[in-house]
Coordinates of C-alpha atoms and ligand atoms in Angstrom, one line a residue:
X1 CA -10.8 16.3 5.7
X2 CA -9.8 16.3 2.1
X3 CA -9.8 12.4 1.7
X4 CA -8.0 12.4 -1.6
X5 CA -4.6 13.8 -0.4
X6 CA -2.5 12.2 2.4
X7 CA -0.6 14.8 4.6
X8 CA 1.9 14.5 7.4
X9 CA 0.1 15.3 10.7
X10 CA 2.8 15.3 13.0
X11 CA 6.4 15.1 13.3
X12 CA 8.8 14.3 16.0
X13 CA 12.8 13.6 16.4
X14 CA 15.0 12.5 19.0
X15 CA 18.8 12.8 19.3
X16 CA 21.0 11.3 21.8
X17 CA 22.7 13.5 24.2
X18 CA 26.1 12.5 23.9
X19 CA 28.3 14.8 21.5
X20 CA 31.4 13.0 19.8
X21 CA 33.3 16.0 17.9
X22 CA 35.9 15.9 15.2
X23 CA 38.5 16.6 18.1
X24 CA 37.2 13.9 20.0
X25 CA 37.9 11.8 17.0
X26 CA 41.2 13.1 16.4
X27 CA 42.4 11.2 19.6
X28 CA 41.0 7.7 18.3
X29 CA 42.3 7.6 14.6
X30 CA 44.9 9.6 12.3
X31 CA 42.7 12.1 11.4
X32 CA 42.1 16.1 11.9
X33 CA 39.1 18.5 12.3
X34 CA 40.3 20.2 9.4
X35 CA 40.0 17.2 7.2
X36 CA 36.7 16.2 8.4
X37 CA 35.4 19.6 8.3
X38 CA 36.6 20.3 4.6
X39 CA 35.8 17.2 3.3
X40 CA 32.3 16.6 4.9
X41 CA 31.3 19.7 6.5
X42 CA 30.6 17.5 9.9
X43 CA 31.7 19.0 13.2
X44 CA 30.2 16.6 15.4
X45 CA 27.6 14.0 15.7
X46 CA 25.7 12.4 18.3
X47 CA 26.6 8.8 19.7
X48 CA 23.8 6.7 21.6
X49 CA 24.8 5.5 25.0
X50 CA 25.9 1.8 25.2
X51 CA 22.9 -0.4 25.9
X52 CA 20.7 1.8 23.7
X53 CA 19.0 0.1 20.7
X54 CA 17.3 1.7 17.6
X55 CA 13.9 1.1 19.1
X56 CA 14.8 3.3 22.0
X57 CA 15.6 6.3 19.7
X58 CA 12.5 5.6 17.2
X59 CA 10.2 5.3 20.3
X60 CA 11.1 8.5 21.6
X61 CA 10.6 10.2 18.1
X62 CA 7.4 8.1 17.8
X63 CA 5.8 9.4 20.8
X64 CA 6.4 13.0 20.1
X65 CA 5.1 12.9 16.2
X66 CA 2.1 10.9 17.7
X67 CA 1.4 13.7 20.3
X68 CA 1.8 16.3 17.6
X69 CA -0.5 14.6 15.3
X70 CA -3.1 14.7 18.2
X71 CA -3.4 11.1 18.1
X72 CA -3.2 8.1 20.5
X73 CA -0.8 4.9 20.0
X74 CA -4.0 3.0 19.6
X75 CA -5.2 4.8 16.9
X76 CA -2.4 3.9 14.5
X77 CA -3.1 1.3 11.7
X78 CA 0.4 0.6 10.7
X79 CA 3.8 1.2 11.8
X80 CA 6.9 1.2 9.4
X81 CA 10.3 1.8 10.4
X82 CA 13.1 2.4 8.2
X83 CA 16.6 1.3 9.4
X84 CA 19.8 -0.3 8.6
X85 CA 20.5 -0.5 12.1
X86 CA 17.7 -2.8 13.4
X87 CA 17.9 -3.9 17.1
X88 CA 18.0 -7.4 15.8
X89 CA 17.8 -9.4 12.5
X90 CA 14.4 -10.3 13.2
X91 CA 12.0 -9.5 14.7
X92 CA 11.3 -6.3 13.0
X93 CA 12.4 -3.3 15.3
X94 CA 8.9 -1.7 14.0
X95 CA 7.4 -4.6 16.2
X96 CA 9.5 -3.7 18.9
X97 CA 8.6 0.0 18.6
X98 CA 4.7 -1.3 18.6
X99 CA 5.2 -2.6 21.9
X100 CA 7.0 0.0 23.2
X101 CA 4.5 2.7 22.4
X102 CA 1.6 0.8 23.0
X103 CA 0.0 0.3 19.5
X104 CA -2.0 -2.8 18.3
X105 CA -1.5 -2.4 14.4
X106 CA 0.6 -4.3 11.9
X107 CA 4.4 -3.2 11.8
X108 CA 7.4 -4.0 9.7
X109 CA 10.6 -2.6 8.8
X110 CA 11.8 -1.2 5.4
X111 CA 15.2 -1.6 4.2
X112 CA 16.4 1.3 1.7
X113 CA 19.5 2.4 3.7
X114 CA 19.7 6.1 3.7
X115 CA 16.8 6.4 1.3
X116 CA 14.6 4.5 3.7
X117 CA 12.4 7.5 5.3
X118 CA 11.3 9.0 1.7
X119 CA 10.6 5.5 0.7
X120 CA 8.6 4.8 3.8
X121 CA 6.6 8.0 3.1
X122 CA 5.8 6.8 -0.6
X123 CA 4.6 3.2 0.7
X124 CA 2.5 4.8 3.8
X125 CA 1.0 7.4 1.2
X126 CA 0.0 4.6 -1.2
X127 CA -1.7 2.6 1.8
X128 CA -3.5 5.8 3.0
X129 CA -4.7 6.6 -0.7
X130 CA -5.9 2.8 -1.1
X131 CA -7.7 3.3 2.1
X132 CA -6.2 0.2 3.8
X133 CA -5.3 2.4 6.7
X134 CA -5.9 5.6 8.3
X135 CA -3.0 6.6 10.2
X136 CA 0.6 5.3 9.7
X137 CA 3.7 5.9 11.8
X138 CA 6.6 6.1 9.4
X139 CA 10.1 6.3 11.0
X140 CA 13.7 6.7 10.1
X141 CA 15.8 5.4 13.1
X142 CA 19.4 4.5 13.6
X143 CA 22.0 3.3 16.2
X144 CA 24.6 3.0 13.4
X145 CA 27.5 3.5 15.7
X146 CA 27.2 0.0 16.7
X147 CA 28.0 -0.9 13.4
X148 CA 31.1 1.4 12.5
X149 CA 34.6 0.1 12.8
X150 CA 36.1 3.1 15.1
X151 CA 39.6 2.3 13.7
X152 CA 38.6 3.0 10.0
X153 CA 39.1 6.9 9.5
X154 CA 37.7 6.4 6.2
X155 CA 34.1 5.9 7.7
X156 CA 34.1 6.4 11.4
X157 CA 34.1 10.2 10.7
X158 CA 30.9 10.2 8.9
X159 CA 28.1 8.7 11.0
X160 CA 25.9 9.4 13.7
X161 CA 22.9 8.1 15.8
X162 CA 19.2 9.6 15.9
X163 CA 15.5 9.0 14.9
X164 CA 13.1 10.9 13.4
X165 CA 9.2 10.1 12.9
X166 CA 6.1 11.3 11.2
X167 CA 2.5 10.2 11.4
X168 CA 0.8 10.3 8.1
X169 CA -3.2 10.5 7.6
X170 CA -5.8 11.9 5.5
X171 CA -4.9 15.4 4.8
X172 CA -6.6 17.8 7.3
X173 CA -8.0 20.9 5.9
X174 CA -5.3 23.4 5.4
X175 CA -2.8 20.9 6.2
X176 CA 0.2 19.7 4.1
X177 CA 0.0 16.9 1.5
X178 CA 2.2 14.6 -0.4
X179 CA 2.0 15.8 -4.2
X180 CA 4.2 13.2 -5.6
X181 CA 7.0 10.4 -4.8
X182 CA 9.8 9.3 -7.0
X183 CA 11.9 5.9 -6.0
X184 CA 14.9 4.3 -7.4
X185 CA 17.3 1.4 -7.1
X186 CA 20.4 0.2 -9.0
X187 CA 21.4 -3.5 -7.7
X188 CA 24.4 -3.3 -9.8
X189 CA 26.0 -0.9 -7.5
X190 CA 25.0 -3.0 -4.4
X191 CA 29.0 -3.8 -3.5
X192 CA 29.9 -0.2 -3.3
X193 CA 28.4 0.6 0.6
X194 CA 27.8 -2.6 2.7
X195 CA 28.0 -4.6 5.9
X196 CA 29.1 -7.7 4.1
X197 CA 28.7 -10.3 7.3
X198 CA 26.0 -11.3 9.6
X199 CA 23.6 -12.3 6.9
X200 CA 22.9 -15.4 4.8
X201 CA 25.8 -14.6 2.4
X202 CA 28.2 -14.4 5.1
X203 CA 27.1 -15.7 8.5
X204 CA 28.9 -14.4 11.4
X205 CA 32.0 -16.7 12.3
X206 CA 34.9 -16.2 14.1
X207 CA 36.8 -15.2 10.8
X208 CA 34.3 -12.7 9.5
X209 CA 34.7 -11.0 13.0
X210 CA 38.3 -11.1 12.7
X211 CA 38.4 -9.4 9.3
X212 CA 35.9 -6.8 10.5
X213 CA 33.0 -7.9 8.1
X214 CA 30.4 -6.8 10.6
X215 CA 31.1 -3.0 9.9
X216 CA 30.4 -0.6 7.4
X217 CA 32.6 -0.7 4.0
X218 CA 32.3 2.1 1.5
X219 CA 33.8 2.9 -1.6
X220 CA 33.6 6.8 -0.8
X221 CA 34.3 8.0 -4.1
X222 CA 31.8 6.0 -6.1
X223 CA 29.2 6.7 -3.6
X224 CA 29.9 10.5 -3.9
X225 CA 29.6 10.5 -7.7
X226 CA 26.4 8.5 -7.7
X227 CA 24.9 10.4 -5.0
X228 CA 25.0 13.7 -6.8
X229 CA 23.9 11.8 -9.9
X230 CA 21.0 10.2 -8.4
X231 CA 19.8 12.7 -6.0
X232 CA 20.0 15.7 -9.0
X233 CA 17.8 13.1 -11.2
X234 CA 15.1 12.3 -8.4
X235 CA 14.4 16.1 -7.3
X236 CA 13.9 16.3 -11.6
X237 CA 11.5 13.8 -11.6
X238 CA 9.4 14.2 -8.4
X239 CA 9.0 17.9 -9.6
X240 CA 8.1 16.7 -13.0
X241 CA 5.2 14.3 -11.5
X242 CA 4.4 17.3 -9.3
X243 CA 3.8 19.5 -12.2
X244 CA 6.4 22.0 -10.7
X245 CA 9.7 23.7 -11.6
X246 CA 13.2 24.0 -9.4
X247 CA 12.3 27.5 -9.1
X248 CA 9.1 26.6 -6.9
X249 CA 11.1 24.7 -4.5
X250 CA 10.9 26.6 -1.2
X251 CA 13.0 24.1 1.1
X252 CA 15.1 21.1 0.0
X253 CA 15.4 18.5 2.5
X254 CA 18.3 16.2 1.2
X255 CA 20.3 13.3 3.0
X256 CA 22.8 14.9 5.1
X257 CA 26.1 12.7 3.8
X258 CA 28.3 15.4 2.7
X259 CA 28.3 19.1 2.4
X260 CA 30.3 18.8 -1.0
X261 CA 27.5 16.4 -2.3
X262 CA 24.7 19.1 -1.2
X263 CA 26.6 22.0 -2.9
X264 CA 27.0 19.8 -6.2
X265 CA 23.4 18.8 -6.2
X266 CA 22.1 22.3 -5.7
X267 CA 24.6 23.4 -8.5
X268 CA 23.1 20.9 -10.8
X269 CA 19.5 21.4 -10.4
X270 CA 20.5 25.2 -10.1
X271 CA 18.9 25.7 -6.9
X272 CA 20.6 28.4 -4.5
X273 CA 22.1 26.6 -1.5
X274 CA 20.3 29.0 0.8
X275 CA 17.1 26.9 0.1
X276 CA 18.6 23.5 1.3
X277 CA 18.4 22.6 4.9
X278 CA 21.6 21.6 6.4
X279 CA 22.0 20.0 9.8
X280 CA 24.9 17.6 8.8
X281 CA 27.4 19.7 10.7
X282 CA 25.9 18.8 14.0
X283 CA 24.7 15.3 13.4
X284 CA 26.6 13.9 10.4
X285 CA 25.2 11.2 8.5
X286 CA 22.3 9.5 10.4
X287 CA 21.4 7.3 7.4
X288 CA 17.5 6.6 7.4
X289 CA 17.2 9.3 10.2
X290 CA 18.7 12.0 8.5
X291 CA 16.0 13.2 6.1
X292 CA 13.3 12.4 9.1
X293 CA 15.2 14.6 11.6
X294 CA 15.8 17.4 8.9
X295 CA 12.3 17.7 7.9
X296 CA 11.5 17.9 11.8
X297 CA 14.1 20.8 12.3
X298 CA 13.1 22.6 9.2
X299 CA 9.3 22.8 10.1
X300 CA 10.4 24.1 13.5
X301 CA 13.1 26.5 12.4
X302 CA 11.1 28.6 10.1
X303 CA 12.6 27.5 7.0
X304 CA 9.3 25.6 6.0
X305 CA 6.8 28.4 5.9
X306 CA 3.0 28.1 5.2
X307 CA 2.4 26.9 1.6
X308 CA 6.2 26.2 0.9
X309 CA 6.8 23.5 -1.7
X310 CA 9.3 21.0 0.4
X311 CA 11.3 18.7 -1.5
X312 CA 12.9 15.4 0.5
X313 CA 15.5 13.5 -1.5
X314 CA 17.8 11.0 -0.4
X315 CA 20.4 8.7 -1.6
X316 CA 21.9 5.2 -0.2
X317 CA 23.1 1.5 -0.4
X318 CA 21.7 -0.6 -2.8
X319 CA 22.0 1.9 -4.4
X320 CA 18.6 3.3 -3.6
X321 CA 17.6 7.0 -4.2
X322 CA 14.1 8.6 -3.6
X323 CA 12.1 11.8 -3.4
X324 CA 8.8 13.2 -2.1
X325 CA 7.4 16.9 -3.1
X326 CA 5.4 18.2 -0.4
X327 CA 3.1 21.2 -0.4
X328 CA 3.3 22.3 3.3
X329 CA 0.1 23.8 4.8
X330 CA -0.8 25.5 8.0
X331 CA -0.6 22.7 10.3
X332 CA 1.9 20.4 11.1
Ligands
UT7_401 O1 24.7 7.6 3.3 C1 25.0 6.9 2.2 C2 25.8 7.8 1.3 N1 27.0 8.2 1.7 C3 27.7 9.0 1.0 O2 27.3 10.0 0.2 C4 29.4 9.2 1.4 C5 30.1 9.7 -0.1 N2 31.5 10.0 -0.1 C6 31.9 10.9 0.7 O3 31.2 11.4 1.4 C7 33.2 11.0 0.5 O4 33.7 10.2 -0.6 C8 34.3 11.0 1.8 C9 34.3 11.8 2.6 C10 33.8 9.3 2.3 C11 35.8 10.8 1.2 O5 35.9 12.0 0.9 P1 37.0 12.1 -0.6 O6 37.3 13.5 -0.7 O7 36.4 11.1 -1.4 O8 38.7 11.4 0.0 P2 39.1 10.0 -0.5 O9 38.6 8.8 -0.1 O10 39.4 10.2 -2.0 O11 40.4 10.3 0.3 C12 41.3 11.2 -0.1 C13 42.5 10.9 0.8 C14 43.1 9.4 1.0 O12 44.6 9.5 1.2 P3 45.5 9.6 0.1 O13 45.1 8.2 -0.6 O14 45.0 10.6 -0.9 O15 46.7 9.6 0.5 C15 42.5 9.0 2.3 O16 43.6 7.7 3.0 O17 42.1 11.1 2.5 C16 42.4 9.9 3.4 N3 41.4 10.1 4.4 C17 41.5 10.6 5.5 N4 42.3 11.5 5.8 C18 42.3 12.0 7.1 C19 40.3 9.2 4.2 N5 39.5 9.3 5.5 C20 40.5 10.4 5.9 C21 40.1 10.9 7.5 N6 41.2 11.8 7.9 N7 38.9 10.8 8.1

């Protein structure tokens, strides 16, 4: 065991089986498959069945990640769940997951919207480095479909449900390890992407419900511009901290919001698009679950290879942005 390095010991993901295609959405709002595909790259997304909570998806992903790490739930020292669609305002969804997987450790949620998973990886790495905990379960999980106005074509075509999980711990011999992380926030832009009501600022009332203030609201073009800028800067900064250059990236795992954003980021940092992992065509934007699920899929589909330099990068409401540089090993 290489004590000073923190690695991802196991990964897992879970997607609901129900598929909602662009053609299905054509029947719900004034939109078209052509518009959605050309403006976003999305073809379909997964939607959780009625009655399914974020903790249900996260629990499925977590069990796989714990098994893949060769551990038991009782080995965990801490659980962090990144989500913007918690089961309830409180308790933390991480506490519900703790009960469902049979863990006994502390658990809390992390609120960094779509950047939640790379934020949580950085937090977990710090705790393990500080030797506060040995094994930490980190999840990005969303049933965001319950927070979408399915009559608003400007948002309802974009999002999907899912969950991804990673178990972190002291890096194993020949295993992967996190080289560097970078986190950013800008609260001046917090109005561009939000769910306005349901918190202490605008408590839920008959009026707030009638005005649809409990649904996701977004200034798409403002979010688009900032996403390109901050994700490009985050990649550059995390590489600088890792002592590496863009040419050395083997696989970029970006937040999956819009194919045009991914193309623009790749152009800006001069990275061939072939090195960018893309699954938004199948899942849409799963907020905090996006990079978590993408990392799991890229590690299994051969895009991430032994010794690859992997960079995770995300952007989201807050605004927040984050990146992690990981040197892959022979063990996942
Ligand atoms: O996860 C957090 C990060 N989120 C993001 O990164 C999302 C970033 N933003 C985006 O991906 C894009 O801004 C959108 C996909 C949301 C929108 O694309 P856009 O090219 O910025 O379109 P727009 O908002 O400027 O709208 C262009 C037109 C408008 O019509 P007019 O005003 O030009 O007549 C919209 O009403 O497209 C219309 N429109 C639609 N038309 C058909 C908006 N949504 C739709 C729709 N179907 N679903």
